[in-house]
Coordinates of C-alpha atoms in Angstrom, one line a residue:
M1 CA 26.2 -7.3 5.9
Y2 CA 24.5 -4.7 7.7
L3 CA 25.9 -1.9 5.8
Q4 CA 24.1 -3.5 2.4
L5 CA 20.9 -4.0 4.1
S6 CA 20.9 -0.6 5.5
L7 CA 21.6 1.0 2.2
S8 CA 19.4 -0.6 0.2
D9 CA 16.6 -0.4 2.6
L10 CA 17.4 3.5 2.2
G11 CA 16.7 3.2 -1.4
L12 CA 13.3 2.0 -0.8
Y13 CA 12.4 5.5 0.8
F14 CA 13.4 7.2 -2.7
S15 CA 12.0 4.3 -4.8
A16 CA 8.6 4.3 -3.1
R17 CA 8.4 8.0 -3.7
A18 CA 8.5 7.9 -7.4
T19 CA 5.2 6.7 -9.3
D20 CA 6.6 7.3 -12.7
G21 CA 9.1 4.3 -12.7
G22 CA 12.5 4.3 -14.4
L23 CA 15.3 6.5 -12.5
A24 CA 12.4 9.1 -11.6
C25 CA 13.2 9.0 -8.0
L26 CA 16.6 10.8 -8.7
V27 CA 15.1 13.4 -10.1
T28 CA 12.6 14.3 -7.6
C29 CA 14.2 15.8 -4.7
P30 CA 13.2 14.7 -1.4
G31 CA 12.3 17.3 1.5
K32 CA 15.0 18.2 4.1
P33 CA 13.6 16.0 6.8
L34 CA 14.3 12.9 4.5
G35 CA 17.1 14.1 3.0
L36 CA 18.9 14.6 6.4
A37 CA 17.7 11.3 8.0
T38 CA 18.9 9.5 4.6
A39 CA 22.5 11.1 5.1
L40 CA 22.5 10.4 8.7
S41 CA 21.6 7.0 8.3
A42 CA 23.7 6.3 5.6
A43 CA 26.8 7.8 7.4
S44 CA 26.4 6.0 10.6
A45 CA 25.9 2.7 8.9
T46 CA 29.0 3.3 6.9
L47 CA 31.2 4.6 10.1
L48 CA 29.6 1.8 12.0
A49 CA 31.2 -0.8 9.2
L50 CA 34.3 0.9 9.3
F51 CA 35.0 1.5 13.0
W52 CA 33.1 -1.4 14.6
P53 CA 33.6 -0.8 18.3
F54 CA 32.6 -4.2 19.7
Q55 CA 34.6 -7.2 20.0
T56 CA 32.0 -9.8 18.9
M57 CA 32.6 -9.0 15.2
Q58 CA 35.3 -7.5 13.3
R59 CA 35.2 -4.1 11.3
V60 CA 35.5 -4.1 7.5
S61 CA 38.0 -2.6 5.3
E62 CA 37.6 0.4 3.2
R63 CA 37.9 -1.3 0.0
L64 CA 34.9 -3.9 1.2
V65 CA 32.8 -0.5 2.1
A66 CA 33.2 0.8 -1.1
V67 CA 32.4 -2.4 -3.0
T68 CA 29.3 -2.4 -0.8
W69 CA 28.4 1.0 -1.6
V70 CA 28.8 0.3 -5.6
F71 CA 27.0 -2.9 -5.4
V72 CA 24.0 -1.2 -3.7
I73 CA 23.8 1.8 -6.2
L74 CA 24.3 -0.4 -9.1
G75 CA 21.5 -2.6 -7.6
F76 CA 19.0 0.2 -6.8
G77 CA 19.5 1.4 -10.6
L78 CA 18.7 -2.2 -11.9
Q79 CA 15.7 -2.1 -9.7
E80 CA 14.6 1.3 -10.9
L81 CA 14.8 0.3 -14.3
A82 CA 13.0 -2.7 -14.0
K83 CA 10.4 -1.1 -12.1
G84 CA 10.2 1.3 -14.8
A85 CA 9.7 -1.3 -17.5
A86 CA 6.9 -2.8 -15.3
V87 CA 5.2 0.2 -14.7
G88 CA 5.6 1.0 -18.7
C89 CA 4.1 -2.5 -19.5
L90 CA 1.1 -2.2 -17.1
E91 CA 0.0 1.2 -18.5
R92 CA 0.1 -0.2 -21.8
V93 CA -2.0 -2.9 -21.0
L94 CA -4.4 -1.8 -18.4
P95 CA -6.8 1.0 -19.1
E96 CA -5.8 4.3 -17.2
A97 CA -8.1 5.3 -14.2
D98 CA -9.2 9.1 -14.7
N99 CA -9.4 10.1 -11.6
S100 CA -10.0 14.1 -12.6
A101 CA -13.0 16.1 -11.0
E102 CA -14.9 16.2 -14.2
W103 CA -14.9 12.3 -14.1
Q104 CA -16.0 12.3 -10.6
R105 CA -18.7 14.8 -11.4
R106 CA -20.0 12.6 -14.3
N107 CA -19.9 9.5 -12.0
R108 CA -22.1 11.3 -9.6
L109 CA -24.7 12.7 -12.0
A110 CA -25.1 9.0 -13.5
L111 CA -25.6 7.6 -9.9
L112 CA -28.2 10.3 -9.4
H113 CA -30.0 9.7 -12.5
Q114 CA -29.8 6.0 -11.8
H115 CA -31.5 6.6 -8.5
Q116 CA -34.2 9.1 -9.6
A117 CA -35.3 6.6 -12.3
A118 CA -35.3 3.9 -9.7
R119 CA -37.7 6.0 -7.5
Q120 CA -40.0 7.0 -10.5
D121 CA -40.4 3.4 -11.7
G122 CA -40.7 1.9 -8.3
T123 CA -38.1 -0.4 -8.0
L124 CA -36.5 1.4 -5.3
A125 CA -39.8 0.9 -3.1
I126 CA -39.8 -2.7 -4.1
G127 CA -36.2 -3.0 -3.2
L128 CA -36.9 -1.5 0.1
D129 CA -39.9 -4.0 0.9
S130 CA -37.8 -6.8 0.0
A131 CA -35.2 -5.7 2.5
V132 CA -37.8 -5.3 5.3
D133 CA -39.4 -8.6 4.9
R134 CA -36.1 -10.0 4.7
L135 CA -35.1 -8.5 8.0
A136 CA -38.3 -9.4 9.6
R137 CA -37.9 -13.2 8.6
L138 CA -34.1 -12.8 10.0
D139 CA -35.6 -11.8 13.3
I140 CA -38.0 -14.6 13.7
E141 CA -35.1 -17.1 12.9
L142 CA -32.8 -15.2 15.4
K143 CA -35.5 -15.6 18.3
A144 CA -36.0 -19.3 17.4
V145 CA -32.4 -19.8 17.5
R146 CA -31.9 -17.7 20.6
S147 CA -34.9 -19.8 22.5
V148 CA -33.2 -23.0 21.4
L149 CA -30.1 -21.9 22.8
Q150 CA -31.5 -20.8 26.2
A151 CA -33.6 -24.2 26.6
A152 CA -30.2 -25.8 25.8
S153 CA -28.3 -24.2 28.2
A154 CA -31.0 -24.4 30.8
S155 CA -30.9 -28.1 30.5
C156 CA -27.4 -28.3 31.1
H157 CA -27.4 -26.6 34.5

């Protein structure tokens, strides 16, 4: 059980790195630290399964280790194919967001034009005045609540 969980969790690191879906995680090579950590983790989990040194549990056979490896690899492949199909469906259904620098520049210019138009026709000033009025009313309400609480706490003592 430990071997299966350990190996399938290792697959998540590669699966999460690939955003294209499908088996793209197998095409993009991991960095050296991730590759070494993966190899060390997989090797140690396999060796622990084969040569379990503690008496509370027994070691598993080489055949069971091989079957576990095949099961995990096939399961990982199926999960990646399902992820690729889901990503493909979502890309067809949802509009693609454009995060390019040009899109960001256009958005910034549109917001700037809206702000300038609001300043010219006075709606920005009206919005600011109403916000200041609301803050003044809230301040009065807060002072009233504070005085009620102080009176209530004084009567309790």
